[in-house]
């Protein structure tokens, strides 16, 4: 079935990680977030992929090209972000007059559930949550959807909309919906029309997560790494100790005295050690460096990031080509034991995590002995002084000296 993947968004709530790349291209395990969706879609029966692109579109085009995993790929551009129905409308000219699937490019779906969505069209993906109020919520009769309400105060069920739709062909004519109260043209309004016209099944997914905020990127990596299987293609010193599911890709090296407790993924050309400790669900990105006496726990270091000497990095997301000066230390736990809060679009937001460290934009550099407080964000290209204690976010800088 032809499949539209929505990948036009910047992801302002992910800043500063999206300063130089669109949110769907953030790394999860060994590939971009949206590649997990594309792979699962192809395995589930996508015959063709149409990506809707916008912000930093070249990144998406460069990754997927004209053909991906054996299926043809096409692109549609959404110039302004006016909502998900508007995004699919941008792709309408690329679609055959036939049923089609629409998937969010910045959500992670479990592949087996996605396959049942494809098999059950017309259908929508659903997920059971404790508090459905921040979502679109389904009203159901058995497994047939009878209605959908956006962000209800009094939810009709605990089954929420996860942005995975298998639409009948007719839905292509129903994309011109009115703007919603938040000023967007929403696919949920399109879905409401589909529900009025045919039986739409709710497929309850085993796993789903939206990846909208930095700590959700950690959650996405934790989930993907949870099914990692041990593989060593790189160069591992005889005195290194790899415990559990650890992958060392070709070209990577792990030196003497290193302990890696899986799941951990050491990507190609990365170097770890000597005498380093890597644990939790950690990704050491392509060409990244974890040096002597450095501990990295449950974190994502993106390509080219360097944590060279005597540092601790816990529960953090560290962008591309970041450099941590010797002795840089991250706090990932509050003394009052409360969950860590992060500023998201100027609003203090609870991560729900007792352990959360920092978020560091591409190319930032810390001076030696920098102390970074739990929940702090360093903008892309930001700098800290030697010995600086950072308790407030630093903005992204556009040019660096
Ligand atoms: C959108 C949909 C909502 C859905 C959610 C899932 O909301 O409108 O129905 O539950 O995605 O992530 P948004 O994230 O744009 O507020």
CSV table of C-alpha atoms and ligand atoms in Angstrom, one decimal:
chain,number,residue,atom,x,y,z
A,1,UNK,CA,0.0,0.0,0.0
A,2,UNK,CA,1.2,3.5,-0.8
A,3,UNK,CA,2.5,5.2,2.4
A,4,UNK,CA,2.9,8.8,3.3
A,5,UNK,CA,5.4,9.6,6.0
A,6,UNK,CA,5.2,13.0,7.6
A,7,UNK,CA,8.7,14.4,8.0
A,8,UNK,CA,8.4,18.1,7.5
A,9,UNK,CA,8.5,19.3,11.1
A,10,UNK,CA,11.4,21.1,12.8
A,11,UNK,CA,10.5,19.9,16.2
A,12,UNK,CA,10.8,23.1,18.2
A,13,UNK,CA,10.4,21.2,21.5
A,14,UNK,CA,13.5,19.2,20.6
A,15,UNK,CA,15.7,22.3,20.4
A,16,UNK,CA,18.7,22.7,20.4
A,17,UNK,CA,19.0,19.2,18.9
A,18,UNK,CA,17.1,20.3,15.8
A,19,UNK,CA,19.2,23.4,15.2
A,20,UNK,CA,20.8,21.8,12.2
A,21,UNK,CA,18.5,18.8,11.3
A,22,UNK,CA,14.9,17.9,11.2
A,23,UNK,CA,13.5,16.0,14.2
A,24,UNK,CA,12.8,12.8,12.1
A,25,UNK,CA,16.5,12.6,11.3
A,26,UNK,CA,17.6,12.4,15.0
A,27,UNK,CA,19.6,9.2,15.7
A,28,UNK,CA,17.8,6.3,17.3
A,29,UNK,CA,20.1,3.3,17.6
A,30,UNK,CA,22.0,2.9,14.3
A,31,UNK,CA,19.7,5.0,12.1
A,32,UNK,CA,17.5,8.1,12.0
A,33,UNK,CA,14.2,8.0,13.9
A,34,UNK,CA,12.2,8.1,10.6
A,35,UNK,CA,14.2,5.2,9.1
A,36,UNK,CA,12.7,2.9,11.8
A,37,UNK,CA,9.2,4.0,10.6
A,38,UNK,CA,10.2,3.5,7.0
A,39,UNK,CA,11.7,0.1,7.6
A,40,UNK,CA,8.7,-1.1,9.6
A,41,UNK,CA,6.4,0.3,6.9
A,42,UNK,CA,8.2,-1.6,4.1
A,43,UNK,CA,8.2,-4.8,6.2
A,44,UNK,CA,4.4,-4.3,6.8
A,45,UNK,CA,3.6,-3.9,3.1
A,46,UNK,CA,4.3,-0.4,1.9
A,47,UNK,CA,4.7,-0.5,-1.9
A,48,UNK,CA,5.9,3.1,-2.2
A,49,UNK,CA,7.0,5.8,0.3
A,50,UNK,CA,6.1,9.4,-0.1
A,51,UNK,CA,7.9,11.6,2.4
A,52,UNK,CA,6.4,15.0,3.2
A,53,UNK,CA,9.4,17.2,3.8
A,54,UNK,CA,9.9,20.9,4.8
A,55,UNK,CA,12.5,21.9,7.4
A,56,UNK,CA,16.0,20.9,6.4
A,57,UNK,CA,14.5,18.7,3.7
A,58,UNK,CA,17.8,17.8,2.1
A,59,UNK,CA,18.7,15.7,5.1
A,60,UNK,CA,15.7,13.4,4.5
A,61,UNK,CA,16.2,13.3,0.7
A,62,UNK,CA,19.9,12.5,1.0
A,63,UNK,CA,19.1,9.6,3.4
A,64,UNK,CA,16.3,7.9,1.4
A,65,UNK,CA,17.1,8.8,-2.2
A,66,UNK,CA,14.8,7.5,-5.0
A,67,UNK,CA,14.6,4.0,-3.7
A,68,UNK,CA,14.7,2.6,-0.2
A,69,UNK,CA,14.6,-1.0,1.0
A,70,UNK,CA,13.5,-2.0,-2.5
A,71,UNK,CA,10.5,0.4,-2.8
A,72,UNK,CA,10.3,3.6,-4.8
A,73,UNK,CA,10.5,6.9,-2.9
A,74,UNK,CA,8.9,10.2,-3.7
A,75,UNK,CA,8.9,13.6,-1.9
A,76,UNK,CA,6.3,16.3,-1.5
A,77,UNK,CA,7.1,19.7,0.1
A,78,UNK,CA,5.1,21.4,2.7
A,79,UNK,CA,6.3,24.9,2.7
A,80,UNK,CA,4.6,26.1,5.9
A,81,UNK,CA,3.7,23.8,8.8
A,82,UNK,CA,-0.1,24.2,8.8
A,83,UNK,CA,-1.0,20.8,10.3
A,84,UNK,CA,-1.0,17.1,9.5
A,85,UNK,CA,-4.0,17.2,7.1
A,86,UNK,CA,-2.3,20.0,5.2
A,87,UNK,CA,0.9,17.9,5.0
A,88,UNK,CA,-1.0,15.0,3.5
A,89,UNK,CA,-2.7,17.4,1.1
A,90,UNK,CA,0.8,18.4,-0.1
A,91,UNK,CA,1.4,14.7,-1.0
A,92,UNK,CA,-2.0,14.2,-2.7
A,93,UNK,CA,-0.6,14.8,-6.2
A,94,UNK,CA,1.8,11.9,-5.6
A,95,UNK,CA,-0.8,9.4,-4.7
A,96,UNK,CA,-2.7,6.9,-6.8
A,97,UNK,CA,-6.5,6.8,-6.4
A,98,UNK,CA,-6.2,3.9,-4.0
A,99,UNK,CA,-6.1,3.3,-0.2
A,100,UNK,CA,-3.1,4.8,1.6
A,101,UNK,CA,-1.3,4.7,4.9
A,102,UNK,CA,-0.2,7.9,6.7
A,103,UNK,CA,2.5,7.6,9.5
A,104,UNK,CA,4.1,10.2,11.7
A,105,UNK,CA,7.8,10.4,10.9
A,106,UNK,CA,8.7,11.2,14.4
A,107,UNK,CA,7.0,8.4,16.3
A,108,UNK,CA,8.3,4.9,16.9
A,109,UNK,CA,5.9,2.1,16.2
A,110,UNK,CA,6.4,-1.6,16.9
A,111,UNK,CA,6.7,-3.4,13.5
A,112,UNK,CA,4.3,-6.3,14.3
A,113,UNK,CA,1.5,-4.0,15.3
A,114,UNK,CA,2.1,-1.8,12.2
A,115,UNK,CA,1.7,-4.9,10.1
A,116,UNK,CA,-1.7,-5.6,11.5
A,117,UNK,CA,-2.7,-2.0,10.7
A,118,UNK,CA,-1.8,-2.5,7.0
A,119,UNK,CA,-3.7,-5.8,7.0
A,120,UNK,CA,-6.8,-4.3,8.6
A,121,UNK,CA,-7.5,-1.2,6.5
A,122,UNK,CA,-9.4,1.0,7.0
A,123,UNK,CA,-7.9,1.2,10.5
A,124,UNK,CA,-6.1,3.5,12.9
A,125,UNK,CA,-3.3,2.8,15.3
A,126,UNK,CA,-4.2,3.2,19.0
A,127,UNK,CA,-2.3,2.9,22.3
A,128,UNK,CA,-3.5,2.6,25.8
A,129,UNK,CA,-2.2,5.3,28.2
A,130,UNK,CA,-3.0,6.2,31.8
A,131,UNK,CA,-3.7,9.8,31.1
A,132,UNK,CA,-5.2,10.3,27.6
A,133,UNK,CA,-6.0,14.0,28.0
A,134,UNK,CA,-3.0,15.4,26.0
A,135,UNK,CA,-3.9,13.2,22.9
A,136,UNK,CA,-6.6,12.5,20.4
A,137,UNK,CA,-8.8,10.0,22.1
A,138,UNK,CA,-10.9,7.3,20.4
A,139,UNK,CA,-14.5,6.4,21.3
A,140,UNK,CA,-14.9,2.7,20.4
A,141,UNK,CA,-17.6,0.1,20.0
A,142,UNK,CA,-15.6,-3.2,20.4
A,143,UNK,CA,-12.7,-2.5,18.1
A,144,UNK,CA,-14.6,-0.1,15.7
A,145,UNK,CA,-13.9,3.6,16.1
A,146,UNK,CA,-17.1,5.6,16.6
A,147,UNK,CA,-15.5,9.0,17.2
A,148,UNK,CA,-12.3,10.9,18.0
A,149,UNK,CA,-11.8,13.9,20.2
A,150,UNK,CA,-8.7,16.0,20.4
A,151,UNK,CA,-7.3,16.7,23.9
A,152,UNK,CA,-10.6,16.0,25.9
A,153,UNK,CA,-11.0,17.0,29.5
A,154,UNK,CA,-13.2,14.0,30.0
A,155,UNK,CA,-11.7,11.2,27.8
A,156,UNK,CA,-14.2,8.6,26.4
A,157,UNK,CA,-11.6,5.8,26.6
A,158,UNK,CA,-7.9,5.3,27.4
A,159,UNK,CA,-7.1,4.5,23.7
A,160,UNK,CA,-5.2,7.4,22.1
A,161,UNK,CA,-4.5,8.2,18.5
A,162,UNK,CA,-0.8,7.5,17.6
A,163,UNK,CA,-0.7,9.1,14.1
A,164,UNK,CA,-0.9,5.8,12.1
A,165,UNK,CA,-3.8,5.7,9.7
A,166,UNK,CA,-4.8,3.2,7.0
A,167,UNK,CA,-7.2,5.3,5.0
A,168,UNK,CA,-9.6,4.4,2.2
A,169,UNK,CA,-9.0,6.1,-1.2
A,170,UNK,CA,-11.9,8.4,-0.6
A,171,UNK,CA,-10.1,10.2,2.2
A,172,UNK,CA,-7.9,11.9,-0.4
A,173,UNK,CA,-11.0,14.0,-1.2
A,174,UNK,CA,-11.6,14.9,2.5
A,175,UNK,CA,-8.3,16.5,3.3
A,176,UNK,CA,-9.5,20.1,3.0
A,177,UNK,CA,-10.7,20.4,6.6
A,178,UNK,CA,-11.2,23.6,8.5
A,179,UNK,CA,-8.6,25.0,10.8
A,180,UNK,CA,-8.9,23.6,14.3
A,181,UNK,CA,-9.0,25.9,17.4
A,182,UNK,CA,-5.1,25.7,17.6
A,183,UNK,CA,-4.9,27.0,14.0
A,184,UNK,CA,-4.0,23.7,12.2
A,185,UNK,CA,-5.6,21.5,9.7
A,186,UNK,CA,-5.7,18.2,11.5
A,187,UNK,CA,-5.8,14.6,10.3
A,188,UNK,CA,-8.0,13.7,13.2
A,189,UNK,CA,-10.7,15.8,11.5
A,190,UNK,CA,-10.2,13.8,8.3
A,191,UNK,CA,-10.4,10.6,10.4
A,192,UNK,CA,-13.7,11.8,11.9
A,193,UNK,CA,-15.1,12.0,8.3
A,194,UNK,CA,-13.8,8.5,7.5
A,195,UNK,CA,-15.3,7.1,10.7
A,196,UNK,CA,-18.7,8.6,9.6
A,197,UNK,CA,-18.5,6.9,6.3
A,198,UNK,CA,-17.1,3.4,7.0
A,199,UNK,CA,-16.1,1.0,9.7
A,200,UNK,CA,-12.6,1.9,10.9
A,201,UNK,CA,-10.8,-0.6,13.2
A,202,UNK,CA,-8.7,0.5,16.1
A,203,UNK,CA,-5.5,-1.5,16.2
A,204,UNK,CA,-4.0,-1.5,19.7
A,205,UNK,CA,-0.2,-1.3,19.4
A,206,UNK,CA,2.1,-3.2,21.7
A,207,UNK,CA,4.6,-0.3,21.7
A,208,UNK,CA,4.5,3.2,20.6
A,209,UNK,CA,6.2,6.4,21.6
A,210,UNK,CA,6.1,9.9,20.3
A,211,UNK,CA,9.5,11.4,20.2
A,212,UNK,CA,8.9,15.1,20.7
A,213,UNK,CA,11.1,16.1,23.6
A,214,UNK,CA,14.8,15.4,24.3
A,215,UNK,CA,14.2,12.8,27.0
A,216,UNK,CA,11.8,10.9,24.7
A,217,UNK,CA,14.8,10.5,22.4
A,218,UNK,CA,16.5,8.7,25.3
A,219,UNK,CA,13.3,6.6,25.7
A,220,UNK,CA,13.3,5.7,22.0
A,221,UNK,CA,17.0,4.6,22.1
A,222,UNK,CA,16.3,2.6,25.2
A,223,UNK,CA,13.5,0.7,23.4
A,224,UNK,CA,15.5,0.1,20.2
A,225,UNK,CA,18.5,-1.0,22.2
A,226,UNK,CA,16.4,-3.4,24.3
A,227,UNK,CA,16.4,-5.8,21.4
A,228,UNK,CA,20.1,-5.4,20.6
A,229,UNK,CA,22.1,-8.7,19.9
A,230,UNK,CA,25.7,-8.9,20.6
A,231,UNK,CA,28.0,-8.4,17.6
A,232,UNK,CA,31.7,-7.5,17.5
A,233,UNK,CA,33.0,-6.4,14.1
A,234,UNK,CA,35.4,-3.8,15.5
A,235,UNK,CA,38.7,-4.0,17.3
A,236,UNK,CA,38.3,-5.0,21.0
A,237,UNK,CA,41.4,-5.3,23.2
A,238,UNK,CA,41.8,-8.6,25.1
A,239,UNK,CA,41.7,-6.7,28.4
A,240,UNK,CA,38.3,-5.0,27.7
A,241,UNK,CA,35.2,-6.5,29.2
A,242,UNK,CA,32.0,-6.5,27.1
A,243,UNK,CA,29.0,-7.6,29.2
A,244,UNK,CA,25.6,-8.5,27.7
A,245,UNK,CA,24.3,-7.2,24.4
A,246,UNK,CA,27.1,-5.0,23.1
A,247,UNK,CA,27.6,-4.1,19.5
A,248,UNK,CA,31.0,-2.9,18.3
A,249,UNK,CA,30.7,-1.9,14.7
A,250,UNK,CA,33.4,-2.3,12.1
A,251,UNK,CA,36.1,0.4,12.4
A,252,UNK,CA,35.4,1.0,16.1
A,253,UNK,CA,37.9,0.3,18.8
A,254,UNK,CA,37.6,-0.6,22.4
A,255,UNK,CA,40.9,-0.3,24.4
A,256,UNK,CA,42.3,-2.0,27.5
A,257,UNK,CA,40.5,-1.6,30.8
A,258,UNK,CA,37.2,-0.7,29.3
A,259,UNK,CA,34.0,-2.2,30.8
A,260,UNK,CA,30.9,-2.0,28.6
A,261,UNK,CA,27.6,-3.2,30.1
A,262,UNK,CA,25.0,-3.7,27.4
A,263,UNK,CA,22.8,-2.8,25.9
A,264,UNK,CA,25.3,-0.5,24.2
A,265,UNK,CA,26.0,0.3,20.6
A,266,UNK,CA,29.5,1.5,19.7
A,267,UNK,CA,29.2,2.8,16.2
A,268,UNK,CA,31.7,2.6,13.4
A,269,UNK,CA,35.0,4.5,13.8
A,270,UNK,CA,34.2,5.3,17.4
A,271,UNK,CA,36.9,4.9,20.0
A,272,UNK,CA,36.4,3.9,23.7
A,273,UNK,CA,39.1,3.9,26.4
A,274,UNK,CA,41.5,3.0,27.7
A,275,UNK,CA,39.9,2.6,31.1
A,276,UNK,CA,36.4,3.8,30.4
A,277,UNK,CA,33.0,2.6,31.7
A,278,UNK,CA,30.0,2.6,29.4
A,279,UNK,CA,26.7,1.3,30.8
A,280,UNK,CA,22.9,1.5,30.4
A,281,UNK,CA,21.3,1.9,27.0
A,282,UNK,CA,24.1,3.9,25.5
A,283,UNK,CA,25.0,4.8,21.9
A,284,UNK,CA,28.5,6.0,21.1
A,285,UNK,CA,28.0,7.6,17.7
A,286,UNK,CA,30.0,7.2,14.5
A,287,UNK,CA,33.5,8.5,15.1
A,288,UNK,CA,32.8,9.6,18.6
A,289,UNK,CA,35.4,9.4,21.4
A,290,UNK,CA,35.0,8.2,25.0
A,291,UNK,CA,38.5,8.6,26.5
A,292,UNK,CA,40.5,7.6,29.5
A,293,UNK,CA,38.6,7.5,32.9
A,294,UNK,CA,35.3,8.6,31.4
A,295,UNK,CA,32.0,7.1,32.5
A,296,UNK,CA,29.0,7.3,30.1
A,297,UNK,CA,25.6,6.0,31.3
A,298,UNK,CA,22.3,5.6,29.5
A,299,UNK,CA,23.2,8.4,27.0
A,300,UNK,CA,23.4,9.1,23.3
A,301,UNK,CA,26.6,10.6,22.0
A,302,UNK,CA,26.0,11.6,18.4
A,303,UNK,CA,28.6,11.3,15.6
A,304,UNK,CA,31.9,12.9,16.2
A,305,UNK,CA,31.2,13.9,19.9
A,306,UNK,CA,34.3,13.8,22.1
A,307,UNK,CA,34.4,13.2,25.8
A,308,UNK,CA,38.1,12.8,26.1
A,309,UNK,CA,39.2,12.7,29.8
A,310,UNK,CA,38.0,12.3,33.3
A,311,UNK,CA,34.3,12.9,32.7
A,312,UNK,CA,30.9,11.7,33.8
A,313,UNK,CA,28.0,11.8,31.4
A,314,UNK,CA,24.7,10.3,32.6
A,315,UNK,CA,21.2,10.1,31.0
A,316,UNK,CA,22.1,12.8,28.5
A,317,UNK,CA,21.8,13.6,24.8
A,318,UNK,CA,25.1,15.0,23.4
A,319,UNK,CA,25.0,16.4,19.9
A,320,UNK,CA,27.2,16.0,16.9
A,321,UNK,CA,30.8,17.1,17.2
A,322,UNK,CA,30.4,18.3,20.8
A,323,UNK,CA,33.6,18.5,22.8
A,324,UNK,CA,33.6,18.1,26.6
A,325,UNK,CA,36.7,19.5,28.2
A,326,UNK,CA,38.6,17.3,30.7
A,327,UNK,CA,36.7,16.8,33.9
A,328,UNK,CA,33.3,17.9,32.6
A,329,UNK,CA,30.7,16.4,34.9
A,330,UNK,CA,27.0,16.0,34.4
A,331,UNK,CA,24.5,15.9,37.3
A,332,UNK,CA,21.6,13.5,36.6
A,333,UNK,CA,19.9,13.4,39.9
A,334,UNK,CA,18.4,16.1,42.2
A,335,UNK,CA,19.2,16.2,45.9
A,336,UNK,CA,15.5,16.5,46.7
A,337,UNK,CA,14.9,13.3,44.6
A,338,UNK,CA,12.2,15.0,42.5
A,339,UNK,CA,11.9,14.2,38.8
A,340,UNK,CA,14.1,16.4,36.6
A,341,UNK,CA,12.6,19.4,34.8
A,342,UNK,CA,13.7,20.8,31.4
A,343,UNK,CA,12.7,24.1,29.7
A,344,UNK,CA,10.8,23.2,26.6
A,345,UNK,CA,9.8,26.2,24.5
A,346,UNK,CA,10.3,28.5,27.5
A,347,UNK,CA,8.1,26.3,29.7
A,348,UNK,CA,9.5,24.3,32.7
A,349,UNK,CA,8.4,20.7,31.8
A,350,UNK,CA,8.6,17.6,34.0
A,351,UNK,CA,10.6,14.8,32.2
A,352,UNK,CA,9.0,12.3,34.6
A,353,UNK,CA,12.5,10.9,35.0
A,354,UNK,CA,14.3,10.8,38.4
A,355,UNK,CA,17.5,10.5,36.4
A,356,UNK,CA,18.1,12.9,33.6
A,357,UNK,CA,21.2,14.8,32.7
A,358,UNK,CA,21.7,17.4,30.0
A,359,UNK,CA,20.9,18.1,26.4
A,360,UNK,CA,23.8,19.5,24.3
A,361,UNK,CA,23.4,21.0,20.8
A,362,UNK,CA,25.8,20.2,17.9
A,363,UNK,CA,29.3,21.7,18.1
A,364,UNK,CA,29.0,22.9,21.7
A,365,UNK,CA,32.3,22.9,23.7
A,366,UNK,CA,32.8,22.9,27.5
A,367,UNK,CA,35.8,24.3,29.3
A,368,UNK,CA,37.7,22.0,31.6
A,369,UNK,CA,36.0,21.1,34.9
A,370,UNK,CA,32.6,22.4,33.7
A,371,UNK,CA,29.8,21.2,36.0
A,372,UNK,CA,26.4,20.8,34.2
A,373,UNK,CA,23.3,20.7,36.4
A,374,UNK,CA,20.5,18.1,35.8
A,375,UNK,CA,18.1,19.3,33.1
A,376,UNK,CA,20.3,22.0,31.6
A,377,UNK,CA,20.5,22.6,27.8
A,378,UNK,CA,23.5,23.9,26.0
A,379,UNK,CA,22.6,25.4,22.6
A,380,UNK,CA,24.3,24.4,19.4
A,381,UNK,CA,27.8,26.0,19.3
A,382,UNK,CA,27.6,27.2,22.9
A,383,UNK,CA,30.8,27.5,25.0
A,384,UNK,CA,31.4,27.3,28.8
A,385,UNK,CA,34.4,28.7,30.7
A,386,UNK,CA,36.9,26.5,32.5
A,387,UNK,CA,35.4,25.6,35.9
A,388,UNK,CA,32.0,27.0,35.0
A,389,UNK,CA,28.9,25.7,36.8
A,390,UNK,CA,26.0,25.7,34.5
A,391,UNK,CA,22.5,25.9,36.1
A,392,UNK,CA,20.7,27.7,33.3
A,393,UNK,CA,20.2,26.9,29.6
A,394,UNK,CA,22.6,28.5,27.2
A,395,UNK,CA,21.3,29.6,23.8
A,396,UNK,CA,22.4,28.3,20.4
A,397,UNK,CA,25.0,30.5,18.8
A,398,UNK,CA,24.9,30.9,15.0
A,399,UNK,CA,28.5,31.7,14.4
A,400,UNK,CA,31.4,30.7,16.6
A,401,UNK,CA,34.9,32.2,16.7
B,1,LIG,C1,-1.3,14.8,17.4
B,1,LIG,C2,-2.7,14.3,17.1
B,1,LIG,C3,-3.3,13.6,18.3
B,1,LIG,C4,-2.3,12.4,18.6
B,1,LIG,C5,-0.9,12.9,18.8
B,1,LIG,C6,0.0,11.7,19.0
B,1,LIG,O1,-1.3,15.7,18.4
B,1,LIG,O2,-3.5,15.4,16.7
B,1,LIG,O3,-4.6,13.1,17.9
B,1,LIG,O4,-2.8,11.7,19.8
B,1,LIG,O5,-0.5,13.6,17.7
B,1,LIG,O6,1.3,12.1,19.2
B,1,LIG,P1,-0.1,16.8,18.7
B,1,LIG,O7,1.1,16.0,19.1
B,1,LIG,O8,0.1,17.5,17.4
B,1,LIG,O9,-0.6,17.7,19.7
